[in-house]
Short mmCIF file of N, CA and C in Angstrom, two decimals:
data_model
loop_
_atom_site.label_atom_id
_atom_site.label_comp_id
_atom_site.label_asym_id
_atom_site.label_seq_id
_atom_site.Cartn_x
_atom_site.Cartn_y
_atom_site.Cartn_z
N MET A 1 87.28 62.81 94.47
CA MET A 1 86.20 63.09 93.25
C MET A 1 85.14 61.92 92.75
N GLU A 2 84.47 62.68 91.95
CA GLU A 2 83.49 61.45 91.61
C GLU A 2 83.51 60.80 90.28
N GLN A 3 83.21 59.35 89.90
CA GLN A 3 83.62 59.34 88.19
C GLN A 3 82.41 59.76 87.72
N GLN A 4 83.34 60.16 86.53
CA GLN A 4 82.73 61.19 85.31
C GLN A 4 82.27 60.05 84.29
N ALA A 5 81.15 60.56 83.46
CA ALA A 5 80.54 59.81 82.21
C ALA A 5 82.03 60.00 81.34
N GLY A 6 82.13 58.93 80.71
CA GLY A 6 83.45 58.51 79.42
C GLY A 6 84.21 58.25 80.29
N LEU A 7 84.63 58.20 81.51
CA LEU A 7 85.80 57.62 82.34
C LEU A 7 85.93 56.46 81.89
N ILE A 8 87.06 55.86 80.77
CA ILE A 8 87.25 54.41 81.20
C ILE A 8 88.84 54.00 82.05
N ALA A 9 89.42 54.88 82.31
CA ALA A 9 90.72 54.50 82.90
C ALA A 9 91.39 55.61 83.66
N GLY A 10 92.26 55.58 84.73
CA GLY A 10 92.39 56.66 85.37
C GLY A 10 91.39 57.52 86.43
N ARG A 11 91.49 58.42 86.81
CA ARG A 11 91.02 59.14 87.80
C ARG A 11 90.51 60.66 87.19
N PRO A 12 89.12 61.30 87.31
CA PRO A 12 89.16 62.49 86.51
C PRO A 12 90.22 63.69 87.37
N LEU A 13 90.81 64.05 86.60
CA LEU A 13 91.52 65.56 86.70
C LEU A 13 91.09 66.37 86.80
N ALA A 14 91.54 67.28 88.41
CA ALA A 14 90.93 68.46 89.03
C ALA A 14 90.80 69.62 87.29
N GLY A 15 89.69 70.57 87.38
CA GLY A 15 89.30 70.91 86.11
C GLY A 15 89.03 70.53 85.31
N THR A 16 88.83 69.57 85.19
CA THR A 16 87.72 68.44 84.11
C THR A 16 86.10 68.31 84.43
N ALA A 17 85.43 68.52 83.48
CA ALA A 17 84.33 68.16 83.55
C ALA A 17 83.36 67.76 82.48
N THR A 18 82.55 66.91 82.65
CA THR A 18 81.66 65.80 81.21
C THR A 18 80.15 66.68 81.43
N ARG A 19 79.71 66.39 80.46
CA ARG A 19 78.20 66.56 80.69
C ARG A 19 77.66 65.54 79.43
N ALA A 20 76.80 64.63 80.02
CA ALA A 20 75.92 63.91 78.46
C ALA A 20 75.09 64.77 78.40
N ILE A 21 75.38 64.32 76.69
CA ILE A 21 74.36 65.17 76.26
C ILE A 21 72.65 64.63 76.01
N GLU A 22 71.79 65.58 75.80
CA GLU A 22 70.49 64.78 75.97
C GLU A 22 70.00 64.70 74.52
N VAL A 23 69.59 63.87 73.62
CA VAL A 23 69.49 63.57 72.07
C VAL A 23 67.96 63.44 72.11
N HIS A 24 67.35 64.27 71.80
CA HIS A 24 65.90 63.68 71.07
C HIS A 24 65.92 63.38 69.66
N ALA A 25 65.27 62.45 69.47
CA ALA A 25 64.95 61.06 68.36
C ALA A 25 63.45 61.04 67.77
N ASP A 26 63.80 61.34 66.90
CA ASP A 26 62.04 60.33 66.30
C ASP A 26 62.45 59.90 64.77
N ASP A 27 61.67 59.93 64.11
CA ASP A 27 61.68 59.12 62.81
C ASP A 27 62.14 60.42 61.89
N ARG A 28 62.46 61.66 62.25
CA ARG A 28 62.98 61.97 61.45
C ARG A 28 64.57 62.41 61.54
N GLY A 29 65.14 62.30 62.66
CA GLY A 29 66.58 62.21 63.27
C GLY A 29 66.82 62.69 64.26
N SER A 30 67.14 63.75 64.67
CA SER A 30 67.49 64.04 66.09
C SER A 30 68.11 64.94 66.22
N PHE A 31 67.72 65.76 67.26
CA PHE A 31 68.00 66.99 67.76
C PHE A 31 69.01 66.98 69.26
N ALA A 32 69.94 67.92 69.35
CA ALA A 32 70.84 67.69 70.43
C ALA A 32 71.53 69.15 70.91
N GLU A 33 71.15 69.59 71.99
CA GLU A 33 72.15 70.97 72.63
C GLU A 33 73.47 70.71 72.94
N TYR A 34 74.45 71.03 72.04
CA TYR A 34 75.89 71.18 72.41
C TYR A 34 76.88 72.23 74.14
N PHE A 35 75.76 73.26 72.94
CA PHE A 35 76.87 74.30 74.52
C PHE A 35 75.10 75.04 74.54
N VAL A 36 74.98 75.02 75.99
CA VAL A 36 73.96 76.16 76.59
C VAL A 36 74.77 76.60 77.65
N ASP A 37 74.58 77.91 77.17
CA ASP A 37 75.20 79.20 78.09
C ASP A 37 74.69 79.25 79.36
N GLY A 38 75.55 79.31 80.14
CA GLY A 38 75.62 79.61 81.74
C GLY A 38 75.16 77.36 82.35
N VAL A 39 74.52 76.64 81.40
CA VAL A 39 74.02 75.39 81.69
C VAL A 39 75.88 74.45 81.71
N ASP A 40 76.63 74.75 80.69
CA ASP A 40 77.37 73.52 80.74
C ASP A 40 78.35 73.71 81.60
N THR A 41 79.83 73.55 80.90
CA THR A 41 80.75 72.66 81.60
C THR A 41 81.69 73.79 82.11
N GLY A 42 81.36 74.96 82.35
CA GLY A 42 82.30 76.11 83.03
C GLY A 42 83.47 76.72 82.37
N LEU A 43 83.31 76.28 80.64
CA LEU A 43 84.07 77.16 79.76
C LEU A 43 82.99 78.26 78.94
N ASP A 44 84.05 79.46 78.67
CA ASP A 44 83.61 80.46 78.39
C ASP A 44 84.30 80.55 76.62
N PRO A 45 83.36 80.03 75.83
CA PRO A 45 84.32 79.93 74.68
C PRO A 45 84.21 80.85 73.60
N ARG A 46 85.53 81.17 73.37
CA ARG A 46 85.67 82.06 72.59
C ARG A 46 86.11 81.53 70.75
N GLN A 47 86.42 80.53 71.13
CA GLN A 47 86.00 80.05 69.54
C GLN A 47 85.38 78.54 69.56
N TRP A 48 85.19 78.25 68.05
CA TRP A 48 84.74 77.05 67.89
C TRP A 48 85.22 76.35 66.30
N SER A 49 85.76 74.83 66.34
CA SER A 49 86.13 74.54 65.10
C SER A 49 85.31 73.01 65.18
N VAL A 50 85.38 72.78 63.96
CA VAL A 50 85.07 71.39 63.83
C VAL A 50 86.68 70.56 63.27
N VAL A 51 86.85 69.67 63.73
CA VAL A 51 87.64 68.89 63.24
C VAL A 51 87.41 67.13 62.85
N ARG A 52 87.53 66.74 61.66
CA ARG A 52 87.97 65.73 60.68
C ARG A 52 88.82 64.83 61.37
N SER A 53 88.74 63.56 61.77
CA SER A 53 89.84 62.82 61.51
C SER A 53 89.84 61.33 61.30
N GLN A 54 90.63 60.91 59.92
CA GLN A 54 90.78 59.17 59.72
C GLN A 54 90.75 58.48 60.88
N PRO A 55 89.96 57.17 60.86
CA PRO A 55 90.84 56.08 61.78
C PRO A 55 91.76 55.59 61.55
N GLY A 56 92.59 55.63 62.94
CA GLY A 56 93.99 55.65 62.86
C GLY A 56 94.27 56.86 63.82
N THR A 57 93.97 57.90 63.34
CA THR A 57 94.43 59.26 63.82
C THR A 57 94.59 59.16 65.09
N LEU A 58 96.16 60.05 65.47
CA LEU A 58 96.13 60.51 66.87
C LEU A 58 96.46 61.91 66.89
N ARG A 59 95.58 62.90 67.69
CA ARG A 59 95.85 63.82 67.58
C ARG A 59 96.84 64.55 68.93
N GLY A 60 97.43 64.88 69.20
CA GLY A 60 98.71 65.10 70.83
C GLY A 60 99.80 64.23 70.27
N MET A 61 100.51 64.39 71.63
CA MET A 61 99.96 64.78 73.13
C MET A 61 100.64 66.43 72.59
N HIS A 62 99.63 67.58 73.13
CA HIS A 62 99.78 68.71 73.33
C HIS A 62 99.24 69.46 74.44
N VAL A 63 99.87 70.70 75.03
CA VAL A 63 99.03 70.76 76.32
C VAL A 63 99.39 72.55 75.78
N HIS A 64 98.50 73.63 76.00
CA HIS A 64 98.49 74.94 75.89
C HIS A 64 98.16 75.38 77.48
N LEU A 65 99.00 76.57 77.72
CA LEU A 65 99.12 77.44 78.89
C LEU A 65 98.13 78.68 78.59
N GLY A 66 97.43 78.92 77.38
CA GLY A 66 96.73 79.98 77.54
C GLY A 66 94.70 79.95 77.49
N HIS A 67 94.53 78.87 77.24
CA HIS A 67 92.97 78.66 77.14
C HIS A 67 92.67 77.06 77.69
N ASP A 68 91.52 76.85 78.11
CA ASP A 68 90.57 75.37 78.51
C ASP A 68 90.31 75.15 76.89
N GLU A 69 89.85 73.84 77.46
CA GLU A 69 88.85 73.27 75.81
C GLU A 69 87.98 72.34 76.09
N TYR A 70 86.98 72.38 75.24
CA TYR A 70 85.69 71.81 75.46
C TYR A 70 86.04 70.96 73.59
N ILE A 71 85.55 69.42 73.75
CA ILE A 71 85.56 68.52 72.46
C ILE A 71 84.25 67.92 72.95
N SER A 72 84.07 67.20 71.82
CA SER A 72 82.55 66.30 71.79
C SER A 72 82.60 65.99 70.40
N PRO A 73 82.56 64.62 70.00
CA PRO A 73 82.24 64.32 68.75
C PRO A 73 81.01 64.25 68.15
N ILE A 74 80.50 64.73 67.17
CA ILE A 74 79.19 64.78 66.76
C ILE A 74 78.92 63.79 65.67
N ILE A 75 80.25 63.07 64.97
CA ILE A 75 80.07 61.75 64.18
C ILE A 75 80.90 61.18 64.45
N GLY A 76 81.43 59.73 64.72
CA GLY A 76 81.81 59.07 65.01
C GLY A 76 82.76 58.47 66.45
N HIS A 77 83.72 58.09 66.57
CA HIS A 77 84.14 57.73 68.08
C HIS A 77 85.45 58.09 68.50
N CYS A 78 86.27 58.42 69.49
CA CYS A 78 87.56 58.60 69.94
C CYS A 78 87.55 58.53 71.29
N TYR A 79 88.79 58.33 71.51
CA TYR A 79 89.83 58.29 73.20
C TYR A 79 90.29 59.04 73.29
N VAL A 80 89.87 59.81 74.44
CA VAL A 80 90.63 61.05 74.54
C VAL A 80 91.69 61.06 76.04
N GLY A 81 92.98 61.15 75.76
CA GLY A 81 94.09 61.16 77.26
C GLY A 81 94.41 62.38 77.43
N LEU A 82 94.19 62.54 78.64
CA LEU A 82 94.69 63.99 79.88
C LEU A 82 95.74 63.61 80.72
N TYR A 83 96.35 64.50 80.93
CA TYR A 83 97.88 63.97 81.55
C TYR A 83 97.71 65.37 82.86
N ASP A 84 97.42 65.30 83.76
CA ASP A 84 97.95 66.79 84.61
C ASP A 84 99.08 67.67 84.90
N LEU A 85 99.76 68.72 83.97
CA LEU A 85 100.99 68.78 84.23
C LEU A 85 101.28 70.20 85.11
N ARG A 86 99.72 70.68 85.32
CA ARG A 86 99.70 71.67 86.62
C ARG A 86 99.95 71.82 87.89
N PRO A 87 101.60 72.40 88.05
CA PRO A 87 102.70 71.88 89.43
C PRO A 87 101.34 72.26 90.30
N GLU A 88 100.41 73.28 90.60
CA GLU A 88 99.48 73.84 91.88
C GLU A 88 98.54 73.04 92.14
N SER A 89 97.86 71.83 91.10
CA SER A 89 96.92 71.12 91.01
C SER A 89 96.87 70.18 91.83
N PRO A 90 96.24 69.79 92.64
CA PRO A 90 95.69 68.77 93.21
C PRO A 90 95.95 67.06 92.46
N THR A 91 96.04 67.20 91.12
CA THR A 91 96.15 66.04 90.97
C THR A 91 97.18 65.83 89.81
N VAL A 92 97.98 66.80 89.64
CA VAL A 92 99.50 66.97 89.07
C VAL A 92 99.93 65.15 89.15
N GLY A 93 100.69 64.71 88.00
CA GLY A 93 100.84 64.11 87.34
C GLY A 93 100.21 62.66 87.33
N GLU A 94 98.76 62.44 87.32
CA GLU A 94 98.12 61.91 87.13
C GLU A 94 97.48 62.07 85.82
N TRP A 95 96.93 60.54 85.21
CA TRP A 95 96.22 61.06 83.92
C TRP A 95 95.03 60.12 83.67
N ALA A 96 94.34 60.61 82.68
CA ALA A 96 92.94 59.89 82.85
C ALA A 96 92.68 59.79 81.21
N LEU A 97 91.86 58.34 81.11
CA LEU A 97 91.76 58.48 79.78
C LEU A 97 89.98 57.61 79.38
N TYR A 98 89.44 58.78 78.41
CA TYR A 98 87.47 59.04 78.56
C TYR A 98 87.75 58.35 76.92
N GLU A 99 86.49 57.30 76.97
CA GLU A 99 86.22 57.14 75.82
C GLU A 99 84.81 57.91 75.15
N LEU A 100 84.53 58.44 74.18
CA LEU A 100 83.72 59.52 73.74
C LEU A 100 83.03 58.82 72.24
N SER A 101 81.46 59.08 72.30
CA SER A 101 81.13 58.43 70.59
C SER A 101 79.84 59.66 70.92
N ALA A 102 79.89 59.92 69.08
CA ALA A 102 78.40 60.98 68.76
C ALA A 102 77.13 59.48 69.06
N HIS A 103 76.75 58.26 69.35
CA HIS A 103 76.03 57.68 69.75
C HIS A 103 75.58 57.69 70.99
N ASP A 104 76.66 57.86 71.65
CA ASP A 104 76.07 58.01 73.54
C ASP A 104 76.85 59.51 73.66
N PRO A 105 76.46 60.42 72.99
CA PRO A 105 77.73 61.78 72.91
C PRO A 105 77.35 62.39 74.53
N ILE A 106 79.12 62.54 75.01
CA ILE A 106 79.55 63.65 76.15
C ILE A 106 80.14 64.91 75.54
N VAL A 107 80.10 65.54 76.79
CA VAL A 107 80.92 66.88 76.34
C VAL A 107 82.11 66.71 77.30
N LEU A 108 83.37 66.84 76.80
CA LEU A 108 84.49 66.84 78.04
C LEU A 108 85.43 68.35 77.56
N THR A 109 85.61 68.98 78.99
CA THR A 109 86.40 70.05 79.21
C THR A 109 87.44 69.63 79.81
N PHE A 110 88.25 70.91 79.79
CA PHE A 110 89.34 70.22 80.64
C PHE A 110 90.49 71.46 80.75
N ALA A 111 90.96 72.01 82.05
CA ALA A 111 91.82 73.24 82.07
C ALA A 111 92.81 73.61 81.15
N ARG A 112 93.50 74.21 80.89
CA ARG A 112 95.03 75.18 80.76
C ARG A 112 95.76 74.24 81.04
N GLY A 113 96.84 74.47 80.73
CA GLY A 113 98.21 73.37 81.79
C GLY A 113 97.60 71.49 81.42
N THR A 114 96.62 71.11 80.99
CA THR A 114 96.43 69.66 80.79
C THR A 114 96.74 69.05 79.46
N VAL A 115 97.78 68.12 79.47
CA VAL A 115 98.57 67.79 78.54
C VAL A 115 96.64 66.36 77.96
N HIS A 116 96.47 66.79 76.44
CA HIS A 116 95.61 65.98 76.02
C HIS A 116 96.23 65.85 74.06
N GLY A 117 95.46 64.85 74.48
CA GLY A 117 95.51 64.17 72.82
C GLY A 117 94.20 63.30 72.80
N TRP A 118 93.84 63.00 71.42
CA TRP A 118 92.66 62.19 71.30
C TRP A 118 93.39 61.22 70.04
N LEU A 119 92.71 59.58 70.95
CA LEU A 119 92.94 58.98 69.34
C LEU A 119 91.60 58.15 68.49
N VAL A 120 91.78 58.31 66.69
CA VAL A 120 90.15 57.73 66.78
C VAL A 120 90.20 56.57 65.97
N ASP A 121 89.07 55.85 65.96
CA ASP A 121 88.78 54.54 65.60
C ASP A 121 88.42 54.19 64.02
N GLU A 122 87.60 55.66 63.91
CA GLU A 122 86.85 55.00 62.76
C GLU A 122 86.64 56.88 62.29
N PRO A 123 86.25 57.10 61.46
CA PRO A 123 86.17 58.09 60.95
C PRO A 123 85.15 59.25 62.04
N THR A 124 85.94 60.38 62.17
CA THR A 124 85.41 61.00 63.00
C THR A 124 84.67 62.76 63.13
N VAL A 125 84.32 63.67 63.15
CA VAL A 125 83.64 64.75 63.34
C VAL A 125 83.85 65.15 64.88
N HIS A 126 84.23 65.94 65.16
CA HIS A 126 83.90 66.74 66.89
C HIS A 126 84.35 67.77 66.80
N LEU A 127 83.00 68.71 67.52
CA LEU A 127 83.16 69.98 68.07
C LEU A 127 84.67 70.15 69.13
N GLN A 128 85.28 71.06 68.94
CA GLN A 128 86.25 71.59 69.94
C GLN A 128 85.82 73.28 70.03
N ALA A 129 85.97 73.86 71.19
CA ALA A 129 85.79 75.09 71.69
C ALA A 129 87.32 75.36 72.19
N THR A 130 87.50 76.40 72.43
CA THR A 130 88.69 77.23 73.01
C THR A 130 88.33 78.09 74.00
N SER A 131 88.62 78.96 75.05
CA SER A 131 88.36 80.03 75.92
C SER A 131 88.98 80.87 75.15
N SER A 132 89.98 80.88 74.23
CA SER A 132 90.40 82.19 73.62
C SER A 132 91.02 81.98 71.95
N THR A 133 90.99 82.57 71.58
CA THR A 133 90.91 82.23 69.89
C THR A 133 92.88 81.77 69.16
N TYR A 134 92.54 80.68 68.29
CA TYR A 134 94.06 80.80 68.07
C TYR A 134 94.60 82.04 67.39
N THR A 135 94.19 82.96 67.00
CA THR A 135 94.99 84.25 66.68
C THR A 135 95.84 84.84 68.11
N ASP A 136 94.98 84.27 69.51
CA ASP A 136 95.39 85.10 70.78
C ASP A 136 96.39 84.40 71.36
N TYR A 137 97.15 83.00 70.74
CA TYR A 137 98.27 82.76 71.73
C TYR A 137 99.47 82.67 70.17
N GLY A 138 100.46 82.29 70.71
CA GLY A 138 101.76 82.08 69.05
C GLY A 138 101.55 80.41 69.13
N SER A 139 103.29 80.33 69.04
CA SER A 139 103.58 78.85 68.36
C SER A 139 104.07 78.43 70.59
N ASP A 140 104.66 79.75 71.54
CA ASP A 140 105.42 79.03 72.27
C ASP A 140 104.08 78.39 73.64
N ASP A 141 102.19 78.55 72.95
CA ASP A 141 101.30 77.75 73.85
C ASP A 141 101.36 76.82 73.02
N ASN A 142 101.78 75.94 72.40
CA ASN A 142 101.64 74.99 71.57
C ASN A 142 102.36 74.39 71.71
N ASN A 143 102.69 73.63 72.93
CA ASN A 143 103.75 72.26 72.87
C ASN A 143 103.42 70.78 73.37
N GLY A 144 104.57 70.03 73.14
CA GLY A 144 104.06 68.29 73.47
C GLY A 144 105.11 67.98 74.19
N CYS A 145 104.46 66.42 74.03
CA CYS A 145 105.55 65.30 74.48
C CYS A 145 104.83 63.84 73.31
N HIS A 146 105.85 63.20 73.28
CA HIS A 146 105.16 62.28 71.67
C HIS A 146 104.29 61.61 73.01
N TRP A 147 103.40 60.96 72.51
CA TRP A 147 102.31 59.95 72.77
C TRP A 147 102.09 58.73 73.96
N SER A 148 103.55 58.17 73.53
CA SER A 148 103.62 57.13 74.07
C SER A 148 104.99 57.07 75.01
N ASP A 149 105.05 58.33 75.58
CA ASP A 149 106.15 58.30 76.94
C ASP A 149 105.38 57.77 77.70
N PRO A 150 106.20 56.50 78.27
CA PRO A 150 105.83 55.35 79.29
C PRO A 150 105.40 56.53 80.38
N GLU A 151 105.95 57.97 80.68
CA GLU A 151 105.65 58.44 82.04
C GLU A 151 104.59 58.98 82.17
N LEU A 152 103.39 59.51 80.75
CA LEU A 152 102.05 59.36 80.86
C LEU A 152 101.27 58.31 81.38
N GLY A 153 101.41 56.90 80.79
CA GLY A 153 100.59 56.38 81.97
C GLY A 153 99.99 55.65 80.94
N ILE A 154 99.19 56.38 79.70
CA ILE A 154 98.32 56.84 79.36
C ILE A 154 97.71 55.20 78.44
N PRO A 155 96.81 54.39 78.79
CA PRO A 155 96.73 52.97 78.58
C PRO A 155 96.21 53.25 77.27
N TRP A 156 96.30 53.59 75.80
CA TRP A 156 95.65 53.34 74.92
C TRP A 156 95.30 52.53 74.44
N PRO A 157 93.66 52.14 73.71
CA PRO A 157 93.64 51.59 72.96
C PRO A 157 94.12 50.44 71.95
N PHE A 158 94.68 51.04 71.24
CA PHE A 158 95.59 50.72 70.08
C PHE A 158 96.62 51.60 69.82
N GLU A 159 97.55 50.76 68.82
CA GLU A 159 98.68 51.65 68.16
C GLU A 159 98.23 52.67 67.44
N PRO A 160 98.29 54.29 67.08
CA PRO A 160 97.90 54.67 66.01
C PRO A 160 98.82 54.51 64.65
N THR A 161 97.96 54.67 63.43
CA THR A 161 98.26 55.08 62.13
C THR A 161 99.04 56.24 61.36
N LEU A 162 97.95 56.94 61.94
CA LEU A 162 97.87 58.23 61.54
C LEU A 162 98.72 59.88 62.85
N VAL A 163 99.76 59.75 62.85
CA VAL A 163 100.34 61.06 63.84
C VAL A 163 100.96 62.24 62.65
N ALA A 164 100.93 63.42 62.91
CA ALA A 164 101.27 64.58 62.52
C ALA A 164 103.16 64.41 62.29
N PRO A 165 103.75 64.86 61.28
CA PRO A 165 104.98 64.88 61.80
C PRO A 165 105.68 65.72 62.99
N ARG A 166 104.74 66.61 63.08
CA ARG A 166 105.23 67.71 64.54
C ARG A 166 104.99 66.89 65.70
N ALA A 167 104.06 65.84 65.78
CA ALA A 167 103.45 65.71 66.95
C ALA A 167 104.46 64.31 67.07
N ALA A 168 105.01 63.25 65.87
CA ALA A 168 105.01 62.51 66.10
C ALA A 168 107.29 63.25 66.63
N GLY A 169 107.47 64.02 66.19
CA GLY A 169 108.87 64.33 66.60
C GLY A 169 108.85 64.85 68.22
N PHE A 170 107.41 64.70 68.47
CA PHE A 170 107.32 65.83 70.16
C PHE A 170 108.77 64.56 71.01
N GLY A 171 109.53 65.41 71.96
CA GLY A 171 110.01 64.52 72.76
C GLY A 171 109.34 64.72 74.03
N SER A 172 110.50 63.61 75.55
CA SER A 172 109.42 63.23 76.21
C SER A 172 108.62 64.09 76.90
N LEU A 173 107.59 63.33 78.00
CA LEU A 173 107.37 64.83 79.01
C LEU A 173 107.92 65.34 79.85
N ALA A 174 109.34 64.42 79.72
CA ALA A 174 110.18 65.27 81.49
C ALA A 174 110.37 66.45 80.58
N GLU A 175 110.89 66.95 79.02
CA GLU A 175 111.32 67.99 78.85
C GLU A 175 110.46 68.89 78.40
N LEU A 176 109.02 68.43 77.79
CA LEU A 176 107.91 69.27 78.02
C LEU A 176 107.31 69.80 79.65
N ARG A 177 107.54 69.04 80.29
CA ARG A 177 107.47 70.19 81.66
C ARG A 177 108.19 70.98 81.97
N ALA A 178 109.85 70.59 81.61
CA ALA A 178 110.95 71.48 82.08
C ALA A 178 110.85 72.78 81.14
N ARG A 179 110.28 72.58 80.03
CA ARG A 179 109.80 73.91 79.10
C ARG A 179 108.40 74.56 79.74
N VAL A 180 107.73 73.75 79.53
CA VAL A 180 106.91 74.57 80.28
C VAL A 180 106.68 75.17 81.38
N LEU A 181 107.41 74.54 82.87
CA LEU A 181 107.50 75.46 83.89
C LEU A 181 108.68 76.31 83.66
N SER A 182 109.30 76.55 83.02
CA SER A 182 110.18 77.54 82.69
C SER A 182 109.61 78.94 81.94
N ASP A 183 108.70 78.61 80.81
CA ASP A 183 107.82 79.27 80.58
C ASP A 183 106.80 80.54 81.95
N VAL A 184 106.67 79.67 82.18
CA VAL A 184 105.56 79.62 83.69
C VAL A 184 106.61 80.44 84.46
N ARG A 185 107.46 80.77 84.69
CA ARG A 185 108.61 81.19 85.89
C ARG A 185 109.07 83.06 85.04
N ARG A 186 108.96 82.70 83.69
CA ARG A 186 109.32 84.28 83.19
C ARG A 186 108.25 85.08 83.36
#
């Protein structure tokens, strides 16, 4: 696999894609096309969301079996950690760390079954799209593992100061893997 824009550690995982956003700027401000149907990175979005995060926030690590995701900061800067949990994937058990910034915008998409989280070091707003709506899946498709599990291997650049209580209570990657594999076999 070739190098991907924004990748700062690890290697590209199967089912991930990036696309640099062209920004047209002048004295009035700027214009950028974040999603163009048929041109983008393979995601067929069913829901768009805007996520605001404070510095020090880590969102994740979580995994969805029911949808693919798309993220790109429109204000601020973040690090996105990915871990491939898909048993059929050629990159199963591998990880990647991306750096995304509104100043040099990149779209990152990743496939269902990819454990993911993002760590924010300044006030950040990002676009998030999913290939199914949140009302189309239940809590059984919103599992996670602790962000600092050594088995993930993700070299986060700093330790988060804000983690949701639910995410702080996530178990190990091994527990997540066992839970996800049992769900897939049902």
